[in-house]
Coordinates of C-alpha atoms in Angstrom, one line a residue:
Chain A
X1 CA 20.8 20.7 2.3
X2 CA 21.6 20.0 -1.7
X3 CA 24.0 17.7 -1.1
X4 CA 21.3 15.6 1.5
X5 CA 19.1 16.1 -1.3
X6 CA 21.3 14.3 -3.8
X7 CA 22.3 11.3 -1.6
X8 CA 18.4 11.1 -1.4
X9 CA 18.3 10.8 -4.8
X10 CA 21.4 8.4 -5.0
X11 CA 19.3 6.4 -2.4
X12 CA 16.1 6.2 -4.2
X13 CA 17.9 5.4 -7.3
X14 CA 19.2 2.8 -6.2
X15 CA 16.6 1.1 -3.9
X16 CA 14.5 0.9 -6.8
X17 CA 16.9 -0.5 -9.2
X18 CA 15.4 -1.7 -12.9
X19 CA 14.4 -5.6 -12.7
X20 CA 11.6 -7.5 -14.5
X21 CA 8.9 -6.9 -14.8
X22 CA 10.6 -3.9 -16.5
X23 CA 7.1 -1.9 -17.2
X24 CA 6.4 -1.7 -14.0
X25 CA 10.3 -0.7 -12.6
X26 CA 10.2 1.9 -15.4
X27 CA 7.0 3.4 -14.3
X28 CA 7.9 3.3 -10.8
X29 CA 11.2 5.5 -11.4
X30 CA 9.6 7.3 -13.3
X31 CA 7.8 9.1 -11.1
X32 CA 10.1 8.6 -8.1
X33 CA 13.1 9.8 -10.0
X34 CA 11.4 13.0 -11.7
X35 CA 13.5 15.3 -9.7
X36 CA 10.9 16.6 -6.7
X37 CA 12.2 18.7 -3.9
X38 CA 13.1 15.8 -1.6
X39 CA 11.5 18.1 1.2
X40 CA 9.9 14.9 3.1
X41 CA 13.2 13.2 3.1
X42 CA 15.1 16.0 4.5
X43 CA 12.8 16.6 7.4
X44 CA 13.1 13.1 8.0
X45 CA 17.5 13.3 8.3
X46 CA 17.1 16.4 9.7
X47 CA 15.0 15.6 12.3
X48 CA 16.9 12.3 12.8
X49 CA 20.1 14.6 13.2
X50 CA 18.2 16.9 15.8
X51 CA 18.0 14.3 18.1
X52 CA 20.8 12.8 17.8
X53 CA 21.1 10.6 14.6
X54 CA 23.3 10.4 12.0
X55 CA 21.9 10.8 8.2
X56 CA 22.3 6.8 7.5
X57 CA 19.7 6.3 11.0
X58 CA 17.0 7.9 8.8
X59 CA 17.9 7.5 4.9
X60 CA 15.5 3.8 4.7
X61 CA 13.2 6.0 6.5
X62 CA 13.6 8.8 4.3
X63 CA 13.0 7.3 1.3
X64 CA 9.9 5.3 1.9
X65 CA 8.7 8.6 3.1
X66 CA 9.5 9.7 -0.5
X67 CA 7.3 6.1 -2.4
X68 CA 4.4 7.3 -0.3
X69 CA 4.2 10.5 -1.3
X70 CA 5.0 9.4 -5.3
X71 CA 2.6 6.8 -4.7
X72 CA 0.1 9.3 -3.5
X73 CA 0.8 11.9 -6.2
X74 CA 0.4 8.5 -8.9
X75 CA -3.1 7.6 -7.7
X76 CA -4.2 11.6 -7.2
X77 CA -3.6 12.4 -10.8
X78 CA -5.6 9.5 -12.0
X79 CA -8.3 10.3 -14.6
X80 CA -11.1 9.4 -11.8
X81 CA -9.6 11.3 -9.5
X82 CA -8.0 14.7 -10.1
X83 CA -7.2 13.7 -14.2
X84 CA -4.1 15.8 -14.5
X85 CA -2.1 15.1 -17.4
X86 CA 1.3 17.1 -16.1
X87 CA 3.1 16.7 -13.1
X88 CA 7.1 18.4 -12.4
X89 CA 7.1 19.1 -15.9
X90 CA 6.6 15.8 -17.5
X91 CA 3.5 14.0 -18.5
X92 CA 1.6 12.0 -15.4
X93 CA 2.6 8.5 -14.7
X94 CA -0.5 7.0 -16.6
X95 CA -0.3 9.6 -19.0
X96 CA 3.4 8.1 -19.8
X97 CA 1.9 4.6 -19.2
X98 CA -1.4 3.9 -19.0
X99 CA -4.2 4.0 -16.3
X100 CA -3.4 0.0 -15.5
X101 CA 0.4 0.4 -15.8
X102 CA 0.0 3.6 -12.8
X103 CA -2.5 1.9 -10.7
X104 CA 0.1 -1.2 -10.3
X105 CA 3.2 1.4 -9.8
X106 CA 1.7 2.8 -7.2
X107 CA 0.9 -0.2 -5.1
X108 CA 3.9 -1.5 -5.6
X109 CA 5.4 2.0 -4.5
X110 CA 3.6 1.9 -1.2
X111 CA 4.3 -2.0 -0.4
X112 CA 8.0 -1.1 -1.0
X113 CA 7.9 1.9 1.4
X114 CA 7.2 -0.8 4.4
X115 CA 9.6 -3.5 2.8
X116 CA 12.7 -1.0 2.1
X117 CA 11.9 0.5 5.8
X118 CA 12.0 -3.1 7.6
X119 CA 14.5 -4.6 5.7
X120 CA 17.3 -1.8 4.7
X121 CA 16.6 0.2 8.3
X122 CA 20.2 0.2 10.3
X123 CA 21.5 1.0 13.4
X124 CA 17.7 1.0 14.9
X125 CA 16.4 -1.4 17.2
X126 CA 13.5 -3.4 16.0
X127 CA 11.1 -1.8 19.0
X128 CA 11.6 1.1 17.2
X129 CA 11.5 0.1 13.9
X130 CA 7.8 -1.5 14.4
X131 CA 6.8 1.9 16.0
X132 CA 8.1 4.0 12.7
X133 CA 6.5 1.7 10.4
X134 CA 2.7 1.6 12.9
X135 CA 3.4 5.7 12.1
X136 CA 4.0 5.7 8.4
X137 CA 1.1 3.2 8.0
X138 CA -1.2 5.7 9.7
X139 CA -0.1 8.9 7.8
X140 CA -1.6 7.0 4.4
X141 CA -4.8 5.4 5.4
X142 CA -8.0 6.3 6.4
X143 CA -6.7 8.9 9.1
X144 CA -4.2 10.3 6.6
X145 CA -3.8 10.7 2.9
X146 CA -6.9 8.4 1.8
X147 CA -9.0 10.4 4.3
X148 CA -8.2 13.9 2.5
X149 CA -8.3 12.9 -0.7
X150 CA -11.6 11.6 -0.4
X151 CA -13.2 14.1 1.6
X152 CA -11.6 16.7 -1.1
X153 CA -13.0 14.8 -4.0
X154 CA -16.3 14.8 -2.5
X155 CA -15.9 18.9 -1.5
X156 CA -15.9 19.9 -5.5
X157 CA -18.0 22.1 -6.0
X158 CA -20.0 22.2 -2.3
X159 CA -20.8 25.5 -1.7
X160 CA -20.8 25.2 1.7
X161 CA -17.0 24.2 2.1
X162 CA -15.5 26.4 5.5
X163 CA -12.6 26.5 7.1
X164 CA -12.7 23.6 9.2
X165 CA -13.5 20.8 6.3
X166 CA -10.6 22.4 4.6
X167 CA -8.3 21.8 7.6
X168 CA -9.1 18.8 7.6
X169 CA -8.8 18.3 4.4
X170 CA -5.0 19.6 4.3
X171 CA -4.2 18.3 7.9
X172 CA -4.8 14.5 5.9
X173 CA -3.8 14.8 2.3
X174 CA -0.8 16.8 3.3
X175 CA 0.4 17.7 6.8
X176 CA -0.2 13.8 7.9
X177 CA 2.9 12.4 5.8
X178 CA 5.1 15.4 6.2
X179 CA 4.3 14.9 10.0
X180 CA 5.2 10.9 9.4
X181 CA 8.2 12.1 7.8
X182 CA 10.2 14.7 10.5
X183 CA 8.2 11.6 13.6
X184 CA 9.8 8.9 11.7
X185 CA 12.8 11.2 12.0
X186 CA 12.9 11.5 15.5
X187 CA 12.1 7.7 16.4
X188 CA 14.9 6.4 14.3
X189 CA 17.6 8.6 15.5
X190 CA 16.4 8.0 19.0
X191 CA 14.6 10.3 20.4
X192 CA 12.7 10.7 23.6
X193 CA 9.0 10.9 23.7
X194 CA 8.9 14.5 24.2
X195 CA 11.5 15.3 21.3
X196 CA 9.2 12.9 19.2
X197 CA 6.2 14.9 20.6
X198 CA 7.7 18.5 19.9
X199 CA 8.4 16.9 16.5
X200 CA 5.0 16.3 15.8
X201 CA 3.8 19.4 16.3
X202 CA 6.4 21.6 14.9
X203 CA 5.3 18.9 11.3
X204 CA 1.8 19.7 12.2
X205 CA 2.0 23.4 11.6
X206 CA 4.6 23.1 8.6
X207 CA 2.2 20.6 7.2
X208 CA -0.7 23.0 7.2
X209 CA 2.0 25.7 5.7
X210 CA 3.1 23.8 3.4
X211 CA -0.7 23.3 1.5
X212 CA -1.4 27.1 2.3
X213 CA 1.7 28.0 -0.1
X214 CA 0.4 25.8 -2.4
X215 CA -3.1 27.0 -2.7
X216 CA -1.4 30.4 -2.7
X217 CA 0.9 29.1 -5.7
X218 CA -1.5 27.6 -7.6
X219 CA -3.2 31.1 -8.1
X220 CA -0.3 33.2 -8.4
X221 CA 2.0 31.3 -10.7
X222 CA 1.2 29.6 -14.5
X223 CA 1.6 25.9 -15.5
X224 CA 5.2 26.3 -16.0
X225 CA 6.6 28.3 -13.4
X226 CA 5.0 25.4 -11.4
X227 CA 5.6 22.3 -13.3
X228 CA 2.2 20.9 -13.3
X229 CA -1.2 22.6 -13.9
X230 CA -2.0 25.9 -12.7
X231 CA -5.5 27.3 -12.1
X232 CA -6.8 23.7 -11.5
X233 CA -8.1 24.5 -8.0
X234 CA -10.8 27.1 -9.5
X235 CA -11.2 25.0 -12.3
X236 CA -12.2 21.7 -10.9
X237 CA -13.9 24.3 -8.2
X238 CA -12.1 23.0 -5.3
X239 CA -12.3 25.2 -1.9
X240 CA -8.6 26.6 -1.1
X241 CA -7.3 29.4 1.8
X242 CA -7.2 32.1 -1.4
X243 CA -11.1 31.2 -2.4
X244 CA -11.8 31.6 1.6
X245 CA -9.8 34.0 2.8
X246 CA -8.7 35.9 0.2
X247 CA -4.7 36.1 -1.0
X248 CA -3.8 38.6 2.0
X249 CA -4.8 36.5 4.3
X250 CA -3.7 33.9 3.1
X251 CA 0.0 34.9 3.4
X252 CA -0.5 36.5 6.5
X253 CA -1.7 33.0 8.0
X254 CA 0.7 31.4 6.6
X255 CA 3.5 33.8 8.1
X256 CA 1.6 32.9 11.5
X257 CA 2.2 28.6 10.8
X258 CA 5.4 29.3 10.1
X259 CA 6.3 31.4 13.3
X260 CA 3.8 28.7 15.2
X261 CA 6.2 25.5 13.5
X262 CA 9.5 27.5 14.9
X263 CA 8.0 27.6 18.5
X264 CA 8.2 23.9 19.0
X265 CA 11.8 24.4 18.1
X266 CA 12.7 26.5 20.8
X267 CA 13.6 24.0 23.3
X268 CA 16.2 22.2 21.4
X269 CA 19.7 22.9 20.5
X270 CA 20.1 26.3 18.0
X271 CA 22.7 25.0 16.3
X272 CA 21.3 21.3 15.7
X273 CA 17.8 22.8 15.0
X274 CA 18.9 25.2 12.5
X275 CA 18.7 22.4 8.3
X276 CA 14.8 22.2 10.3
X277 CA 14.3 25.9 10.9
X278 CA 15.7 26.7 7.2
X279 CA 13.5 23.8 5.9
X280 CA 10.4 25.4 7.3
X281 CA 11.9 28.6 5.8
X282 CA 12.0 27.1 2.7
X283 CA 8.2 25.7 2.8
X284 CA 7.6 29.0 3.7
X285 CA 8.9 31.2 0.6
X286 CA 9.4 28.1 -2.5
X287 CA 7.7 29.7 -5.4
X288 CA 7.0 26.5 -7.0
Chain B
X1 CA -12.1 -24.7 10.8
X2 CA -15.7 -23.1 10.6
X3 CA -15.2 -21.5 13.8
X4 CA -11.7 -20.3 13.3
X5 CA -13.2 -18.5 10.3
X6 CA -15.8 -17.1 12.6
X7 CA -12.8 -15.8 14.7
X8 CA -11.5 -14.5 11.2
X9 CA -14.6 -12.7 10.3
X10 CA -15.2 -11.0 14.1
X11 CA -11.5 -9.5 13.8
X12 CA -11.8 -8.3 10.7
X13 CA -14.8 -6.5 12.0
X14 CA -13.3 -5.1 14.9
X15 CA -10.1 -4.2 12.8
X16 CA -11.7 -1.7 10.7
X17 CA -15.1 -0.5 12.6
X18 CA -16.7 2.6 10.9
X19 CA -15.3 5.7 11.3
X20 CA -15.1 9.3 9.4
X21 CA -15.1 9.5 6.6
X22 CA -17.7 6.9 6.5
X23 CA -17.7 6.9 2.8
X24 CA -14.0 5.4 2.4
X25 CA -14.5 3.3 5.7
X26 CA -18.1 1.8 4.3
X27 CA -16.0 0.6 0.9
X28 CA -13.1 -1.0 2.9
X29 CA -15.9 -2.7 4.9
X30 CA -17.9 -3.7 1.9
X31 CA -15.4 -5.6 0.1
X32 CA -13.5 -7.0 3.2
X33 CA -16.2 -8.6 5.0
X34 CA -18.1 -10.0 1.8
X35 CA -17.4 -13.4 3.0
X36 CA -14.6 -14.7 1.4
X37 CA -13.5 -17.8 2.4
X38 CA -10.9 -16.8 4.7
X39 CA -8.1 -19.4 2.7
X40 CA -5.0 -17.1 3.7
X41 CA -5.8 -16.3 7.3
X42 CA -6.5 -19.4 8.1
X43 CA -3.6 -20.7 6.4
X44 CA -1.8 -18.3 8.6
X45 CA -3.1 -19.4 11.9
X46 CA -2.7 -23.3 10.7
X47 CA 1.1 -22.7 10.2
X48 CA 1.4 -20.9 13.1
X49 CA -0.5 -23.2 15.5
X50 CA 1.7 -26.0 13.5
X51 CA 5.1 -24.6 15.2
X52 CA 3.9 -24.5 18.5
X53 CA 2.1 -20.8 18.6
X54 CA -1.5 -20.0 19.2
X55 CA -4.0 -18.4 17.4
X56 CA -4.0 -15.2 19.2
X57 CA -0.2 -15.2 17.9
X58 CA -1.0 -14.8 14.3
X59 CA -4.6 -13.4 14.4
X60 CA -3.2 -9.7 13.2
X61 CA -0.7 -11.2 10.7
X62 CA -3.9 -13.1 9.2
X63 CA -6.6 -9.7 9.0
X64 CA -3.6 -8.5 7.5
X65 CA -3.1 -11.5 4.7
X66 CA -6.8 -10.5 3.9
X67 CA -6.7 -6.9 4.0
X68 CA -4.0 -7.1 1.5
X69 CA -6.1 -9.9 -0.5
X70 CA -9.3 -7.8 -0.7
X71 CA -7.2 -4.8 -1.9
X72 CA -5.5 -6.8 -4.6
X73 CA -9.1 -7.8 -6.1
X74 CA -10.7 -4.3 -5.6
X75 CA -7.7 -3.0 -7.6
X76 CA -7.5 -5.8 -10.3
X77 CA -11.5 -5.4 -11.0
X78 CA -10.8 -1.6 -11.7
X79 CA -12.6 -0.7 -15.5
X80 CA -8.4 -0.3 -16.4
X81 CA -7.6 -3.5 -15.3
X82 CA -10.1 -6.7 -15.7
X83 CA -12.8 -4.8 -16.1
X84 CA -14.9 -7.1 -13.5
X85 CA -18.4 -6.2 -12.8
X86 CA -18.7 -8.9 -9.9
X87 CA -17.1 -10.3 -7.4
X88 CA -18.4 -12.2 -4.3
X89 CA -21.6 -12.6 -5.8
X90 CA -22.0 -8.3 -5.4
X91 CA -21.3 -5.7 -7.4
X92 CA -17.7 -4.9 -7.0
X93 CA -16.0 -2.1 -5.4
X94 CA -16.2 0.4 -8.1
X95 CA -19.8 -0.5 -9.3
X96 CA -20.9 0.4 -6.3
X97 CA -18.8 3.2 -5.1
X98 CA -17.4 4.3 -7.9
X99 CA -13.6 4.2 -9.1
X100 CA -11.8 7.1 -7.0
X101 CA -13.2 5.5 -4.2
X102 CA -12.4 1.9 -5.0
X103 CA -8.8 2.9 -5.6
X104 CA -8.1 5.2 -2.3
X105 CA -10.0 1.7 -0.4
X106 CA -7.5 -0.3 -1.5
X107 CA -4.8 2.1 -1.0
X108 CA -6.1 2.3 2.8
X109 CA -6.6 -1.5 3.3
X110 CA -3.3 -1.8 1.7
X111 CA -1.5 0.3 4.3
X112 CA -3.5 -0.4 7.4
X113 CA -2.5 -4.1 6.6
X114 CA 1.1 -3.0 7.9
X115 CA -0.2 -0.8 10.3
X116 CA -2.3 -3.6 11.3
X117 CA 0.5 -5.7 12.2
X118 CA 2.5 -3.3 13.9
X119 CA 0.1 -2.3 16.4
X120 CA -1.9 -5.2 17.3
X121 CA 0.4 -7.7 17.2
X122 CA 0.7 -9.6 20.5
X123 CA 3.5 -11.7 22.7
X124 CA 5.7 -11.9 19.4
X125 CA 9.5 -10.4 19.7
X126 CA 9.7 -7.0 17.3
X127 CA 12.4 -9.0 15.4
X128 CA 10.2 -11.3 14.2
X129 CA 7.7 -8.4 13.5
X130 CA 9.3 -6.5 11.4
X131 CA 10.9 -10.0 9.3
X132 CA 7.0 -10.7 9.1
X133 CA 6.6 -7.2 7.5
X134 CA 9.5 -7.3 5.3
X135 CA 8.1 -10.8 4.2
X136 CA 4.4 -9.3 3.3
X137 CA 5.3 -6.3 1.7
X138 CA 7.3 -8.2 -0.5
X139 CA 4.5 -10.3 -1.9
X140 CA 2.4 -7.2 -2.9
X141 CA 5.7 -5.4 -4.5
X142 CA 7.2 -5.8 -7.6
X143 CA 7.8 -9.1 -6.6
X144 CA 4.5 -10.2 -6.1
X145 CA 0.7 -9.5 -6.8
X146 CA 2.1 -6.4 -8.6
X147 CA 4.6 -8.0 -10.8
X148 CA 1.5 -11.0 -11.5
X149 CA -1.0 -8.7 -12.4
X150 CA 1.2 -7.2 -14.6
X151 CA 2.5 -9.9 -16.9
X152 CA -1.0 -11.0 -16.6
X153 CA -2.9 -7.8 -18.0
X154 CA 0.3 -7.5 -20.8
X155 CA 0.0 -10.8 -21.8
X156 CA -3.5 -11.3 -22.5
X157 CA -4.3 -11.8 -26.9
X158 CA -0.7 -12.9 -26.9
X159 CA -0.5 -16.3 -28.8
X160 CA 3.0 -17.2 -27.8
X161 CA 2.2 -17.3 -23.4
X162 CA 3.9 -20.1 -22.7
X163 CA 3.4 -22.6 -19.3
X164 CA 6.8 -20.8 -18.2
X165 CA 5.3 -17.3 -18.5
X166 CA 1.8 -18.7 -17.3
X167 CA 3.4 -19.8 -13.9
X168 CA 5.2 -16.9 -13.6
X169 CA 2.2 -15.1 -13.3
X170 CA 0.6 -17.6 -10.9
X171 CA 3.3 -18.2 -8.5
X172 CA 3.4 -13.9 -8.0
X173 CA -0.1 -13.2 -8.7
X174 CA -1.8 -16.1 -6.4
X175 CA 0.9 -17.9 -4.8
X176 CA 3.6 -15.1 -3.3
X177 CA 0.4 -13.9 -0.9
X178 CA -0.5 -17.7 -0.1
X179 CA 2.9 -18.4 0.5
X180 CA 3.4 -15.0 2.8
X181 CA 0.4 -15.9 5.1
X182 CA 2.2 -18.9 5.5
X183 CA 5.6 -17.9 6.0
X184 CA 4.0 -14.9 8.8
X185 CA 2.5 -17.8 10.6
X186 CA 5.6 -19.6 11.1
X187 CA 7.3 -16.6 12.1
X188 CA 4.7 -15.5 14.2
X189 CA 4.1 -19.0 15.7
X190 CA 8.4 -18.7 16.9
X191 CA 9.2 -21.4 13.9
X192 CA 12.9 -22.0 13.7
X193 CA 14.5 -21.4 10.2
X194 CA 13.9 -25.1 8.6
X195 CA 10.2 -25.2 9.9
X196 CA 9.5 -21.7 8.3
X197 CA 11.4 -22.8 4.9
X198 CA 9.4 -26.2 4.5
X199 CA 6.5 -24.3 5.2
X200 CA 7.1 -21.7 2.5
X201 CA 7.8 -24.6 0.1
X202 CA 4.2 -26.3 0.4
X203 CA 3.2 -22.6 0.6
X204 CA 4.6 -22.7 -3.0
X205 CA 3.1 -25.8 -4.0
X206 CA -0.7 -25.0 -2.9
X207 CA -0.5 -21.3 -4.4
X208 CA 0.2 -22.9 -7.6
X209 CA -2.6 -25.8 -6.9
X210 CA -5.3 -23.2 -5.8
X211 CA -4.8 -21.4 -9.4
X212 CA -5.1 -24.5 -11.7
X213 CA -8.1 -25.0 -10.0
X214 CA -8.8 -21.3 -10.5
X215 CA -8.4 -21.6 -13.9
X216 CA -10.1 -24.8 -14.0
X217 CA -13.0 -23.5 -12.0
X218 CA -13.5 -20.3 -14.6
X219 CA -14.0 -23.0 -17.5
X220 CA -16.4 -25.7 -16.0
X221 CA -18.8 -23.5 -13.7
X222 CA -21.5 -21.0 -13.8
X223 CA -20.9 -17.4 -12.5
X224 CA -24.4 -18.1 -10.2
X225 CA -21.8 -21.4 -8.8
X226 CA -18.6 -19.4 -8.7
X227 CA -20.5 -15.4 -7.0
X228 CA -18.1 -14.1 -9.9
X229 CA -18.1 -13.7 -13.6
X230 CA -17.3 -17.1 -15.3
X231 CA -15.7 -18.0 -18.9
X232 CA -14.0 -14.5 -18.0
X233 CA -10.7 -16.1 -19.1
X234 CA -11.7 -17.1 -22.5
X235 CA -13.6 -13.6 -23.1
X236 CA -10.3 -12.3 -22.4
X237 CA -8.5 -14.3 -23.9
X238 CA -6.1 -15.0 -20.8
X239 CA -3.6 -18.0 -21.5
X240 CA -5.1 -20.2 -18.6
X241 CA -4.0 -24.3 -17.8
X242 CA -6.8 -25.6 -19.0
X243 CA -6.2 -23.7 -22.2
X244 CA -2.4 -24.8 -22.5
X245 CA -3.1 -28.4 -21.3
X246 CA -6.8 -29.5 -22.0
X247 CA -8.9 -30.2 -18.5
X248 CA -7.8 -33.4 -17.9
X249 CA -4.3 -32.9 -17.8
X250 CA -4.8 -29.3 -15.9
X251 CA -6.7 -31.9 -13.4
X252 CA -3.6 -34.3 -13.1
X253 CA -1.3 -31.5 -12.3
X254 CA -3.4 -30.3 -9.5
X255 CA -3.4 -33.6 -8.2
X256 CA 0.2 -33.8 -8.2
X257 CA 0.6 -30.4 -6.5
X258 CA -1.5 -31.3 -3.9
X259 CA 0.6 -34.4 -3.1
X260 CA 3.8 -32.4 -3.4
X261 CA 3.0 -30.1 -1.1
X262 CA 1.7 -32.6 1.4
X263 CA 5.8 -34.1 0.9
X264 CA 6.9 -30.4 2.7
X265 CA 4.4 -31.0 6.0
X266 CA 6.1 -34.6 6.3
X267 CA 8.7 -33.4 8.9
X268 CA 6.1 -32.5 11.2
X269 CA 4.0 -33.9 14.0
X270 CA 1.6 -35.3 11.3
X271 CA -1.9 -34.2 14.3
X272 CA -0.3 -30.9 14.5
X273 CA -0.4 -30.5 10.5
X274 CA -3.8 -32.1 9.9
X275 CA -5.3 -28.3 9.6
X276 CA -2.7 -27.4 7.1
X277 CA -3.2 -31.1 5.2
X278 CA -7.2 -30.1 5.5
X279 CA -7.1 -27.0 4.1
X280 CA -4.3 -28.0 1.3
X281 CA -7.3 -30.9 0.3
X282 CA -10.0 -28.0 0.8
X283 CA -8.4 -25.8 -2.2
X284 CA -7.7 -29.0 -4.2
X285 CA -11.3 -30.0 -4.3
X286 CA -13.2 -27.0 -3.9
X287 CA -16.0 -26.3 -6.0
X288 CA -16.6 -22.3 -6.2

């Protein structure tokens, strides 16, 4: 898995090489190559390999998903949004480059993600590439990241935010892109409709799992341990699982989501499914 | 041409129908349906028809280009960018909905443009759809709109901005998307490589023409006539063609670009090329 993360890092580095205008490339690379865990690209590649594709087949899509993830972090950190100063242990993009550059770097990463899939995907039929692009775009827009962020931002300080609304936020803000990562892997790897559907359901569970764990870490870890501002959700008066359920019940819910996720992999070859199982367990047990 | 603009308006309205979360759809629709001239969609459809396609074939691409144009206006108007209060005679998106919503509405429009092409293009081979997506993405990112905006923003107040830099800004900030509109029309309409290449060169000339005319209008018309803040370039100390060449020489340059553009259509059937000729003349002679 470490070797694969290294492959992803090299591919991202090569995909957005320095060019003119330097300022925008610097800003894009600053956030893209800041050393995230690359969970989404690894999920994409693992899903591709599970249905019979190889790493190379999914690599462009895997990088595209990480570009979009990075874009969403840059824009969510902006002063007009979550107003965060620290991300992955470094100043956020707008702190380092200014707000105007941060907005534009996000826009460029978003557009480049689609260019990269369209231009750099190898050995996949154009029909599948078009399908993958539609899936990925859907995970960003008003049915994905953006919808989650807007409902999240406009829920801060509200007293009547229940579990249903919280789940809506997380399913859109976090799970949609994780789902796209896994589904894109399945599509690029040549998976049939049943396989892609099971991967989608697996991804939805771990998407929610990912956010529940994030909520728990925000209240149980320090900023130093997380590489981003801890306790942020409390300060912003954001609704979270620990706030609604308490820490222990939240942990229990996380364990249940992890089990649910693994059920959807039951129909696949056990050995081939091992990397996705490992990633699900990694998400459940991560400490930052 | 008016009928076609109406078709585009109806297609845009249908493409982004109101849904939950309402705030984001409202914001997207507010700017998208604010009654622009639809120059880019009309160019896209005219190019498609010139190479033998019909209106329907280019409609999804035409709408996608307008979505991206709208996104770039929303983001460029932000306080951290050009800080504009007025657009098409109405408050800018962030004035009406807040900065956070404006950033997200732009992101959603950008992503949805790609989803729309991928999902709603009718009667075009997936190979051509993938090619069109790559072209469109390139016109946004660090080789298109974003590159132009960043060099533009960071040129304000500089005394050594020459014609070369100004042309770089305009070719990226304005011409890139006009070029994509025309080239996408050519691709969707089934044009061969020579035809698409001639359309590209035509588009590059009118792209620059469009911006030269914009610069001239900024200093010769009132805010009311333009539907946006006039004299803005002077206040922001932006470099423009009138500033570098004077008004008369700028007008002469515009006439030359118009003539150049029409040369690239010489190889096409005269009757079929008439709508593109009319659009080029419209761009040259527009008063707002």
